[in-house]
Backbone as a printed PyTorch tensor [residue, N CA C, xyz], in Angstrom:
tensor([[[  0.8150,  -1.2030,   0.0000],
         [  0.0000,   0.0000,   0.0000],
         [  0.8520,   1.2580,   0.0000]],

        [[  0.2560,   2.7600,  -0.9420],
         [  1.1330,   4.0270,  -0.7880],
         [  0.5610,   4.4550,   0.6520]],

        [[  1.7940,   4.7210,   1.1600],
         [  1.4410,   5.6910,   2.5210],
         [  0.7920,   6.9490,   2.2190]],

        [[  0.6670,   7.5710,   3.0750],
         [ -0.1420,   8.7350,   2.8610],
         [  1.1140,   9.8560,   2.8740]],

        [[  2.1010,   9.4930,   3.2070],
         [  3.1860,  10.5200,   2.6180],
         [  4.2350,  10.6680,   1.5220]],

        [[  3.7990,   9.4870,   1.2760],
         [  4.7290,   9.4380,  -0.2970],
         [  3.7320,   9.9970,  -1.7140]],

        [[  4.3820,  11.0260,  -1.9550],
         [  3.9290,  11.6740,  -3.3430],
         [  4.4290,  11.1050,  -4.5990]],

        [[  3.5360,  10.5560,  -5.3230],
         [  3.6600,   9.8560,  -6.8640],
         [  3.7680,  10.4830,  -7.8580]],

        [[  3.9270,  10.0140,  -8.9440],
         [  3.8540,  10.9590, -10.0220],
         [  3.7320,   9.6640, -10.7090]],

        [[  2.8620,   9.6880, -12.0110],
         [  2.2830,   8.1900, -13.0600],
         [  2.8580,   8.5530, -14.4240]],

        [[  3.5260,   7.5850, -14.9480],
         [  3.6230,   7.5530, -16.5630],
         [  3.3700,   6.1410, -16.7410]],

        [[  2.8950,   6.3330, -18.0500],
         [  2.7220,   5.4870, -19.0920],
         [  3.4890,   4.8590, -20.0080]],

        [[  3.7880,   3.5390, -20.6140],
         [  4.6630,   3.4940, -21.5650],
         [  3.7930,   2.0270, -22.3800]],

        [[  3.9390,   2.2830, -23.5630],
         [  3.3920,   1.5030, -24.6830],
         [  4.5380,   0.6810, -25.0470]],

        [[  4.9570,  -0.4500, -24.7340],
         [  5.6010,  -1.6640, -25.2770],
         [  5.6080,  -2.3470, -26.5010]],

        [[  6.6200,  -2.9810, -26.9550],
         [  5.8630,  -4.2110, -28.2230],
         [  4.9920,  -5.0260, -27.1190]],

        [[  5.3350,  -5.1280, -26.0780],
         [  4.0300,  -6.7040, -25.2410],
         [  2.9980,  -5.8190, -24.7640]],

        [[  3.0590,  -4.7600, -24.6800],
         [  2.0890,  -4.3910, -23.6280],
         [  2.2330,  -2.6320, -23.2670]],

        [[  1.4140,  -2.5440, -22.2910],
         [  1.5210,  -1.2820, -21.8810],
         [  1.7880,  -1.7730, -20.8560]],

        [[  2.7020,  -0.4200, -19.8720],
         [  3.6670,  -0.2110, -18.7630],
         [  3.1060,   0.9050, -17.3900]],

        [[  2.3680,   0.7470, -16.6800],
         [  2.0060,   1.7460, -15.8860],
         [  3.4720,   2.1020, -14.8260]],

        [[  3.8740,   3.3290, -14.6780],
         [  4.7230,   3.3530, -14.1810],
         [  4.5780,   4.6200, -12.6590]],

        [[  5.4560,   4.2370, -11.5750],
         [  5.1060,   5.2220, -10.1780],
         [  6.6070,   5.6110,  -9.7180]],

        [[  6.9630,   7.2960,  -9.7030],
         [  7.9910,   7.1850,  -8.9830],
         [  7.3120,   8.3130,  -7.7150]],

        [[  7.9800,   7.5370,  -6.7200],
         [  8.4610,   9.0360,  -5.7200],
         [  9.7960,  10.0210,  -5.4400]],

        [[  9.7820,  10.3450,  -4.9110],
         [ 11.3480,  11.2000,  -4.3810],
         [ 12.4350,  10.1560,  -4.4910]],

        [[ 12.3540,   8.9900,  -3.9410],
         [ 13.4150,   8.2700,  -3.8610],
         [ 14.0850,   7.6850,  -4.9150]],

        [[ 12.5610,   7.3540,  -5.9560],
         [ 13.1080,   6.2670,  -7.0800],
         [ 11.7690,   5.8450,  -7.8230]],

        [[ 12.1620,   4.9250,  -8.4350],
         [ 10.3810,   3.8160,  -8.7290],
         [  9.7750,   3.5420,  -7.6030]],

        [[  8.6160,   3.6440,  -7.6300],
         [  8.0200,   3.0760,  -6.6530],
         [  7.5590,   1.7100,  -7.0720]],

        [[  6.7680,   1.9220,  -8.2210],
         [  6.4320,   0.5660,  -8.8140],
         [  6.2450,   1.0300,  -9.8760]],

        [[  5.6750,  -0.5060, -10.6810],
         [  5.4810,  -0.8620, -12.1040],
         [  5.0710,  -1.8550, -12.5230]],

        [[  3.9370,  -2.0580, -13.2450],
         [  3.3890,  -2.9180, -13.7790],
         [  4.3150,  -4.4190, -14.9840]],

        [[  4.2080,  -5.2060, -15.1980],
         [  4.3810,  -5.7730, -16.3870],
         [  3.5270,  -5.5240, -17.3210]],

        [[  3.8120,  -5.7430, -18.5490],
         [  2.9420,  -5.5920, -19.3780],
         [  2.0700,  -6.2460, -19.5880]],

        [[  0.5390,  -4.8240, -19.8450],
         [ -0.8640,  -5.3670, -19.9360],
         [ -1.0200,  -4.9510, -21.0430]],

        [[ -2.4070,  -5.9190, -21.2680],
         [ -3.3080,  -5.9300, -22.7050],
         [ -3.4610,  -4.8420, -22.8460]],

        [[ -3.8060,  -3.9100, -22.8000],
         [ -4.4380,  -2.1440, -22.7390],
         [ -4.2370,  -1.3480, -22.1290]],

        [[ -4.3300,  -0.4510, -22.5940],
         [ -3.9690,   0.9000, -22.0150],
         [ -5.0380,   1.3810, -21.0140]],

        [[ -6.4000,   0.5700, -20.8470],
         [ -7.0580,   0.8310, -19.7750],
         [ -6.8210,  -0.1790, -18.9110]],

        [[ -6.1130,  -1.0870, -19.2970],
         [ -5.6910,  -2.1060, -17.9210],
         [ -4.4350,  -1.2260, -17.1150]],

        [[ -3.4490,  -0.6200, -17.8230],
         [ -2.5210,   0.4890, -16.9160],
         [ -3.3120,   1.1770, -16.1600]],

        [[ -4.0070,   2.0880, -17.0040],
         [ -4.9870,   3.1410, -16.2740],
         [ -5.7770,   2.3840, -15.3150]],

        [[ -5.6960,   1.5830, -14.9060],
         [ -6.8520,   0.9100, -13.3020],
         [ -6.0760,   0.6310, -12.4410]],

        [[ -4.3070,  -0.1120, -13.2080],
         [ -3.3100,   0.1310, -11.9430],
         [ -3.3030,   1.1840, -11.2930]],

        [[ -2.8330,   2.3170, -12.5230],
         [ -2.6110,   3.7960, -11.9880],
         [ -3.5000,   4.3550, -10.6400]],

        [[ -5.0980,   3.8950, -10.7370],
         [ -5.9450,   3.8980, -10.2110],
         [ -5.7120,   3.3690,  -9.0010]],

        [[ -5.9120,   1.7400,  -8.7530],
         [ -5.6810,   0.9980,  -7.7920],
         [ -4.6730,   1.7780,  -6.9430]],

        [[ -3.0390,   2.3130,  -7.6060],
         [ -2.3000,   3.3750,  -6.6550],
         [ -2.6070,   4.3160,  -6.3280]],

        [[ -3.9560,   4.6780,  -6.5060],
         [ -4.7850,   6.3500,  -6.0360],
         [ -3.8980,   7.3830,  -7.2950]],

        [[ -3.5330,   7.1850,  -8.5900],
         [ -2.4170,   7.6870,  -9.0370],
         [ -3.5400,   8.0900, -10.5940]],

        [[ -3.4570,   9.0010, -11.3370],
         [ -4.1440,   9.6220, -12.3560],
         [ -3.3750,   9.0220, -13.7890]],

        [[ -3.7050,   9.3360, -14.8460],
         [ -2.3700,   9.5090, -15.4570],
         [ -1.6280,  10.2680, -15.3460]],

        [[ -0.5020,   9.8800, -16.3820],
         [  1.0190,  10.7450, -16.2880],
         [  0.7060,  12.1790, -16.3450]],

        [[  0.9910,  12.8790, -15.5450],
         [  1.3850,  14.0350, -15.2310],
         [  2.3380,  15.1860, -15.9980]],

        [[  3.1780,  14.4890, -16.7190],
         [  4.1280,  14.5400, -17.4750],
         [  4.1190,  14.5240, -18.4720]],

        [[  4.5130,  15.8420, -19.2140],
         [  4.9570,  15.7770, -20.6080],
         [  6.0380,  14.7330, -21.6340]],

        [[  7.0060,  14.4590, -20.3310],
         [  8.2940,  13.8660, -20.7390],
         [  7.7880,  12.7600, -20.3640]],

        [[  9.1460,  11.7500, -20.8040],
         [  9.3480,  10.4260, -20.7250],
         [ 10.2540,  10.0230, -20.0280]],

        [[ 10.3550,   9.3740, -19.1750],
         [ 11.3450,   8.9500, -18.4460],
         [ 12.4950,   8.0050, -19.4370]],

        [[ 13.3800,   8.0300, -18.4580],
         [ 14.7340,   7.2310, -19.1340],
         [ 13.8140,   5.7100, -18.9290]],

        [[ 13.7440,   5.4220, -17.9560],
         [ 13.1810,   4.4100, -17.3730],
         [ 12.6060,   3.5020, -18.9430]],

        [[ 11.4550,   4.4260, -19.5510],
         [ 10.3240,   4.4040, -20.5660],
         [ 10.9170,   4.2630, -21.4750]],

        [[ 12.2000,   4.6660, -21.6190],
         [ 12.6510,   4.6430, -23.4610],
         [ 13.3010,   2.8750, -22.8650]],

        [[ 14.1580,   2.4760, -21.8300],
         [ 14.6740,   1.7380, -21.2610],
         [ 13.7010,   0.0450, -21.4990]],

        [[ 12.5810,   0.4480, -21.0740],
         [ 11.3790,  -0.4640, -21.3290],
         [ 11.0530,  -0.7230, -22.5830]],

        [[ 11.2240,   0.1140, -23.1820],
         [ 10.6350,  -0.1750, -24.6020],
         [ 11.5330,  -0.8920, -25.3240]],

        [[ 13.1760,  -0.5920, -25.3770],
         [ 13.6630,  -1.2960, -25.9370],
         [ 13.8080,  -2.4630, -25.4970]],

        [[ 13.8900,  -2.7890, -24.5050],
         [ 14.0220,  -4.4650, -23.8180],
         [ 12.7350,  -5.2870, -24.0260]],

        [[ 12.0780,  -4.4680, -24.4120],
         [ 10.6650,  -5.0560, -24.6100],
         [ 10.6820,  -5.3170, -26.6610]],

        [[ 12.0230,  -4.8870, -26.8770],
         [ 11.6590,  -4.6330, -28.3760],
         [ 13.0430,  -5.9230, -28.8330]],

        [[ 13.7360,  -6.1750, -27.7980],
         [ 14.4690,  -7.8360, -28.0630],
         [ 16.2660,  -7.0120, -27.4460]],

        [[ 16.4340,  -5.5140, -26.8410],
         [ 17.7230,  -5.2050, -26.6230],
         [ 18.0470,  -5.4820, -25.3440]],

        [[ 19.1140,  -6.2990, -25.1160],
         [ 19.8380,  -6.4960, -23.6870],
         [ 19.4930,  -4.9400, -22.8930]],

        [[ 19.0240,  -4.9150, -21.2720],
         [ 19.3440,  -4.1440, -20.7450],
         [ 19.4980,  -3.9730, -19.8410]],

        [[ 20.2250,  -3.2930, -19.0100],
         [ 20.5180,  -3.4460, -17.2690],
         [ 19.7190,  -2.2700, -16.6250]],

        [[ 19.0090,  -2.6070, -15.7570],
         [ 18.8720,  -1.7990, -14.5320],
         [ 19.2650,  -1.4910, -13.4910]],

        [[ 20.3880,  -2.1720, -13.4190],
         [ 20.8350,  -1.9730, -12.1290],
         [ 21.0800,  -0.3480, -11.3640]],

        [[ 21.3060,   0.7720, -12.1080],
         [ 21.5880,   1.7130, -11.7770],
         [ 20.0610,   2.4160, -11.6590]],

        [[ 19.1080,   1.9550, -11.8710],
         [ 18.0310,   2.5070, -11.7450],
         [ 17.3250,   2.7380,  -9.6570]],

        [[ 17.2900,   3.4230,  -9.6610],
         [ 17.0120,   4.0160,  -7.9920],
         [ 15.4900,   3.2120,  -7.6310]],

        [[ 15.5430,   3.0520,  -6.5550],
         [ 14.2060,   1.7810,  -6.0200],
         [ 13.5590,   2.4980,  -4.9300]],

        [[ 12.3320,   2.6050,  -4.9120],
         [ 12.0190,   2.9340,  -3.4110],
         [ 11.3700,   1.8380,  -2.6880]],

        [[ 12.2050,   1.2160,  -1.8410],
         [ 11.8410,   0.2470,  -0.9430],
         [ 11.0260,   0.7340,   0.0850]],

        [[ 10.0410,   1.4750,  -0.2700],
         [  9.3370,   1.5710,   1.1790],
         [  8.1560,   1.1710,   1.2090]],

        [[  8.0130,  -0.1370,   2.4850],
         [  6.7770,  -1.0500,   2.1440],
         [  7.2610,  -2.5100,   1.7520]],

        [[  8.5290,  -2.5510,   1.6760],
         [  9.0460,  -3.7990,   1.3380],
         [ 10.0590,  -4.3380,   2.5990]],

        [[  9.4150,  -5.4820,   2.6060],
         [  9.9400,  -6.0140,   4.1150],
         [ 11.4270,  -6.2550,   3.8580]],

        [[ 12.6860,  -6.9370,   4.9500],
         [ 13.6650,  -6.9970,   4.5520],
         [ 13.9060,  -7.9300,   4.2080]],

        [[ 13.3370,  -9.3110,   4.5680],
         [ 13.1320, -10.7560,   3.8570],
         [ 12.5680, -10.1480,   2.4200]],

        [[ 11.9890,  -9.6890,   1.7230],
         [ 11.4660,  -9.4120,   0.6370],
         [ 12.1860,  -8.4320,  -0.3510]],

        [[ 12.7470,  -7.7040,   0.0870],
         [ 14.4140,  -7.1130,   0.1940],
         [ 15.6840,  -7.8970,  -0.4150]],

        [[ 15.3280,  -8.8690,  -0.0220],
         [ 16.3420,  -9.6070,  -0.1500],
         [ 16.7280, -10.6650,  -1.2590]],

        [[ 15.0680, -10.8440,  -1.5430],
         [ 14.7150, -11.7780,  -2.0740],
         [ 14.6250, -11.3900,  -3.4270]],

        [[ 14.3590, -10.2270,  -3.6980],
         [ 14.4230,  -9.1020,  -4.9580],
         [ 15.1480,  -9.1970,  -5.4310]],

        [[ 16.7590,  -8.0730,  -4.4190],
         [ 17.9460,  -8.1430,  -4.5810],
         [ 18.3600,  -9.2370,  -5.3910]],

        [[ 18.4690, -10.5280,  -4.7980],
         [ 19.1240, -11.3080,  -5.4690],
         [ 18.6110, -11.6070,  -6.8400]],

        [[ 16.9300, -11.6020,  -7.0350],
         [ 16.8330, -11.7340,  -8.4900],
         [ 16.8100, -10.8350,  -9.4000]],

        [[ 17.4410,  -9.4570,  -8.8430],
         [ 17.7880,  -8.2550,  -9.6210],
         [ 19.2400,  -8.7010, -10.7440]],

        [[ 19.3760,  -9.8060,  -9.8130],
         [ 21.0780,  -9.6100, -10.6110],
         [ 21.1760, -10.9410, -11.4170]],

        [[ 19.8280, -11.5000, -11.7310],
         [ 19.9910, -12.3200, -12.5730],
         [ 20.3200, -11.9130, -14.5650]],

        [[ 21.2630, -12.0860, -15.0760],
         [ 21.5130, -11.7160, -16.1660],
         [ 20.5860, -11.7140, -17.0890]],

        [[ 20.7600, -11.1030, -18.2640],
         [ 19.7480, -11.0160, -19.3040],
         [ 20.1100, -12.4590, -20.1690]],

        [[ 18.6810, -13.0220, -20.4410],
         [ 18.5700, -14.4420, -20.9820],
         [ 19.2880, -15.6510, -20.0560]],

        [[ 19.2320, -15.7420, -18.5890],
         [ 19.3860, -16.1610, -17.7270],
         [ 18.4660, -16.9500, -16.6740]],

        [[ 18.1090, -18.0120, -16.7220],
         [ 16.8240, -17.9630, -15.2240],
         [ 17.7330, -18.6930, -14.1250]],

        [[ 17.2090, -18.5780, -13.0090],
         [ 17.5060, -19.1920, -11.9880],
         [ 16.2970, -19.7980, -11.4030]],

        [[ 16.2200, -20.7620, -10.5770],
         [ 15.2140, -21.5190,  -9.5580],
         [ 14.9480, -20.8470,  -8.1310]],

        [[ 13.6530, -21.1940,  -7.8610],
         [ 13.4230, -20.5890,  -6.6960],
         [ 14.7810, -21.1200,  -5.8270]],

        [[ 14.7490, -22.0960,  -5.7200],
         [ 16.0660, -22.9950,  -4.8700],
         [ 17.2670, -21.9650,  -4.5800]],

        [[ 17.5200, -21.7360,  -6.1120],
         [ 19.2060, -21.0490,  -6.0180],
         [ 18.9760, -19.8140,  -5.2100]],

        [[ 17.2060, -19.1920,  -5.6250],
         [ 17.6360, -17.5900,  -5.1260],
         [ 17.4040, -17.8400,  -3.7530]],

        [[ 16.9600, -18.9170,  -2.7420],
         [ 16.7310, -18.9960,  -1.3230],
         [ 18.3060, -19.5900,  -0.9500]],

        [[ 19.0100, -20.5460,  -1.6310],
         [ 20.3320, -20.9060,  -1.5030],
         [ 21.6300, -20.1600,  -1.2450]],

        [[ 21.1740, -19.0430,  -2.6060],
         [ 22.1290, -17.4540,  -2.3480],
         [ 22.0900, -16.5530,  -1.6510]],

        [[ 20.5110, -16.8110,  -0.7180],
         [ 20.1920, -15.4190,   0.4890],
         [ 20.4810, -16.3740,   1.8850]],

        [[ 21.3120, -17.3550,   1.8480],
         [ 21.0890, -18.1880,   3.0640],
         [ 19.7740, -18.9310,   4.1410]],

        [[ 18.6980, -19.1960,   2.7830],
         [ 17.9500, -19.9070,   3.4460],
         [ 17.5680, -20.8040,   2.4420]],

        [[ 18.3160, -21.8570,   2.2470],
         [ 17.9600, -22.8190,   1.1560],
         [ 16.8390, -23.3790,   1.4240]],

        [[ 15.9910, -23.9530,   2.1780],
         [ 15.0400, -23.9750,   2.5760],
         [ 13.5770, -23.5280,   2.4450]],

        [[ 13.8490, -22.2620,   1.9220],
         [ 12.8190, -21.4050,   1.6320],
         [ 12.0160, -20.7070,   0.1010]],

        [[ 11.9390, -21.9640,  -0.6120],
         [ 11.5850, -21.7620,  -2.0260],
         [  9.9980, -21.2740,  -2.2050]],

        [[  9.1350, -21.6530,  -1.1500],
         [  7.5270, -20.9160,  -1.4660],
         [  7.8670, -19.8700,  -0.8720]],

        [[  8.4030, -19.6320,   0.4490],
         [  8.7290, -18.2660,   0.6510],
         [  9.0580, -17.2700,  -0.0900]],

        [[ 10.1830, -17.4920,  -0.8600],
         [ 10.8710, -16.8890,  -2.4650],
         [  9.5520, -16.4320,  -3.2690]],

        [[  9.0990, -17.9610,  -3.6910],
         [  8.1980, -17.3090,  -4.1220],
         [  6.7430, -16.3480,  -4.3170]],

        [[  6.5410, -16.1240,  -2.4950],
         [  5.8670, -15.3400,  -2.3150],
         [  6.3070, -13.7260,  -2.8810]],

        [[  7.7900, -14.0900,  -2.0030],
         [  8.3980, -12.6330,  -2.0950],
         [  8.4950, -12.3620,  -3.2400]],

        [[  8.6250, -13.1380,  -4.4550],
         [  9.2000, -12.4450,  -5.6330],
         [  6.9730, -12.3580,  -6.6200]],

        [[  6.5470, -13.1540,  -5.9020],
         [  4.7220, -12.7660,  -6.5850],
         [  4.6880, -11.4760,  -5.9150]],

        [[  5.1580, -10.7330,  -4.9530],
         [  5.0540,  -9.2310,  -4.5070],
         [  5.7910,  -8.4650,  -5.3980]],

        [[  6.5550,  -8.8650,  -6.0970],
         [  7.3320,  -7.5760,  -6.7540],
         [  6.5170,  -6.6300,  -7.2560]],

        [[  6.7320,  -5.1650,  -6.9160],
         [  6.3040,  -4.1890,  -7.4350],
         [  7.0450,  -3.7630,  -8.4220]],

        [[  8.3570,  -4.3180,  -8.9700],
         [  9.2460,  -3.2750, -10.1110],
         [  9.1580,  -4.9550, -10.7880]],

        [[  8.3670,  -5.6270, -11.7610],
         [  8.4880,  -6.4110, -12.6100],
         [  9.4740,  -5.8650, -13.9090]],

        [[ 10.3170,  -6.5450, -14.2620],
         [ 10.8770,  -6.3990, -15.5140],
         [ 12.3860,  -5.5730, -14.6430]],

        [[ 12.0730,  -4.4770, -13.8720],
         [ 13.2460,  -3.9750, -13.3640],
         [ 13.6680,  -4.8000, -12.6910]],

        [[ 13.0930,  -4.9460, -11.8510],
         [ 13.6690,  -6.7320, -11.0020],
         [ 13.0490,  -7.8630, -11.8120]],

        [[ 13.8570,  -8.2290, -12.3470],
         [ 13.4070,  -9.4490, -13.0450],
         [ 12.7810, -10.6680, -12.8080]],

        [[ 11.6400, -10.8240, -12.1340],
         [ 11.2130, -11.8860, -11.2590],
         [ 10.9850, -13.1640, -12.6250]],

        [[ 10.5040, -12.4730, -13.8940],
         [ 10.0870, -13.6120, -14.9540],
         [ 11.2970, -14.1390, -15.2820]],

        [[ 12.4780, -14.5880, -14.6430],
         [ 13.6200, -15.1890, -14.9390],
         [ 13.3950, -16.4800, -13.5030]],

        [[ 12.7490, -16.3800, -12.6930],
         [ 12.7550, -17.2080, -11.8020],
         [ 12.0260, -18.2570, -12.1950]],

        [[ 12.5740, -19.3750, -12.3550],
         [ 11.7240, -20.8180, -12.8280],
         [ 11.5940, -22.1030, -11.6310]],

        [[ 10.6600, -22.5600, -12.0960],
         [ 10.9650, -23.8340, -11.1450],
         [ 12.1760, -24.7810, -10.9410]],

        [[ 12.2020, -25.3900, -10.3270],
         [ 12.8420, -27.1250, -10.3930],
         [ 12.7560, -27.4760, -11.4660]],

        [[ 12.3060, -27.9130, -11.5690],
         [ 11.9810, -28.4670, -12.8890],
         [ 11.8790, -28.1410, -14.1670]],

        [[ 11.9380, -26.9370, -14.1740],
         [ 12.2770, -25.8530, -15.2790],
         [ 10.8440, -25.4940, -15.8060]],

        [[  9.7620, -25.5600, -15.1160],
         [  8.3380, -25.2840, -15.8340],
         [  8.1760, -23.3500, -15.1160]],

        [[  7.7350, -23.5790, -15.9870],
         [  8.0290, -21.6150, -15.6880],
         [  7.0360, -20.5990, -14.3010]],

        [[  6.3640, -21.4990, -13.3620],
         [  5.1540, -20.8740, -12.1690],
         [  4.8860, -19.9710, -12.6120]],

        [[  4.3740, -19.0860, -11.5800],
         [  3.7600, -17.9510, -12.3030],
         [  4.3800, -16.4420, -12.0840]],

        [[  3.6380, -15.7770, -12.3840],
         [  4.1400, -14.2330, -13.2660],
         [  2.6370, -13.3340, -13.0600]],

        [[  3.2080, -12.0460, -12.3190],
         [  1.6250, -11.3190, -11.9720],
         [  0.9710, -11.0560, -13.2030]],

        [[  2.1260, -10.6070, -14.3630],
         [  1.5640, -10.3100, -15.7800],
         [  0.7900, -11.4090, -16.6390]],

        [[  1.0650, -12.6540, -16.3120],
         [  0.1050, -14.2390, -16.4470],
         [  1.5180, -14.9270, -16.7930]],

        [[  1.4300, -16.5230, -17.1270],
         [  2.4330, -17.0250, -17.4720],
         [  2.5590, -16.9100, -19.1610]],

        [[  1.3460, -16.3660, -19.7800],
         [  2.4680, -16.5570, -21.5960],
         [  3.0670, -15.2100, -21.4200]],

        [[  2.9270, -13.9470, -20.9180],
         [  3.6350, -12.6750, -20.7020],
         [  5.4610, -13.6120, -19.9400]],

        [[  5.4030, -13.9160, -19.5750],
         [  6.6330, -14.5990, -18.9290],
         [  7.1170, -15.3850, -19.9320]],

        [[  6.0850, -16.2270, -20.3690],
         [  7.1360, -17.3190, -21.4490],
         [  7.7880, -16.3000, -22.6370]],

        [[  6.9840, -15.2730, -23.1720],
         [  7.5600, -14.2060, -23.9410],
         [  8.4680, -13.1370, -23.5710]],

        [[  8.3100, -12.4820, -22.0800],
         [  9.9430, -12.6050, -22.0660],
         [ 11.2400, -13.4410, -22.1870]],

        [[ 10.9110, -14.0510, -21.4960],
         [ 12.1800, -15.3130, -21.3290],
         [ 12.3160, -15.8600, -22.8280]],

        [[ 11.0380, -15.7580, -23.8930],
         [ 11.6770, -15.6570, -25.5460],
         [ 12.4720, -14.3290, -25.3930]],

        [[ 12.0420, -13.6450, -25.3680],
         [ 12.5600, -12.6600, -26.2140],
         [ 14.1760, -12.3270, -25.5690]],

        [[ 14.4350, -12.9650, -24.2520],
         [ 15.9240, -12.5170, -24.0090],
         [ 16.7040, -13.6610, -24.5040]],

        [[ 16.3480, -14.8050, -24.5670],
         [ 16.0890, -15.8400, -24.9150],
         [ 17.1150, -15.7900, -26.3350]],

        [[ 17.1890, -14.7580, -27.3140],
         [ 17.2620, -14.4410, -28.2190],
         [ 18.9360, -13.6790, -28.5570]],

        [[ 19.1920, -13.1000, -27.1360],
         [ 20.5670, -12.5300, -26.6570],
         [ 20.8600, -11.5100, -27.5050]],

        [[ 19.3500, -11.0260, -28.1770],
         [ 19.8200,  -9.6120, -29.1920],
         [ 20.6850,  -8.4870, -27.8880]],

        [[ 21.7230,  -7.9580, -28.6280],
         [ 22.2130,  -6.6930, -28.1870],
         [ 22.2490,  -5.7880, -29.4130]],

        [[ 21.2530,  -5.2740, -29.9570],
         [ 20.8890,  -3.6790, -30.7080],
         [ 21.4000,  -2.4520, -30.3200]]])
């Protein structure tokens, strides 16, 4: 949930998969959608965050950033600013580590509970990573099963199987 003191600001971004509802505050992103069917499925996120549309004339870096990774180009986020507020530190953690999974890369719930020191804890993982609020910036659709069958993805699972094509692909444009 937005606190009542964090001030938003909403953009929009039109994808090859989808449209992108996007939230920053002072700190960073707040959140972000994966890509939806329509541009009125953004607009109800935007909503759901008490958030209007974009406000904004401009486009964020963020937005040009999305579009191309969404269009088959390697890209990193890592330098992109996060606002963790509202995110527990088990959940924190659990992010983190699948932030740094490479492009055209997956890992298992296993490895990312293995690499935060609780091997043990793979539904946990995957709670924490079904919370992600920065999809695509934190790459949660790189997290696969055991077994390599792909679980799920807030954006649905063929939005996931089509990323994981499209990095899949190792274009660098």
């Amino acid at each position: 949930m937005i606190s009542a003191k964090v001030s938003l600001t909403a953009e929009l971004v039109e994808t090859p998969l989808g449209w992108i509802a996007l939230a920053f505050s002072d700190q960073g992103l707040w959140g972000c959608t994966p890509p939806l069917a329509s541009r009125e499925a953004a607009l109800q996120q935007l909503s759901e965050w008490n958030l209007s549309d974009a406000e904004s004339e401009s486009e964020s870096e963020l937005a040009h950033r999305l579009r191309a990774h969404l269009s088959g180009v390697a890209i990193s986020y890592e330098d992109i600013e996060l606002d963790w507020e509202g995110v527990s530190a088990w959940q924190r953690t659990i992010l983190e580590e699948a932030r740094r999974i490479p492009w055209g890369e997956t890992r298992t719930y296993g490895w990312i509970t293995a690499h935060t020191g609780l091997p043990q804890a793979a539904r946990a993982a995957g709670q924490a990573l079904a919370g992600n609020r920065f999809p695509i910036v934190i790459p949660c659709h790189r997290v696969v099963r055991t077994d390599g069958s792909l679980g799920g993805y807030a954006g649905g699972v063929e939005v996931k199987r089509k990323l994981l094509a499209l990095e899949s692909d190792r274009q660098t444009r």
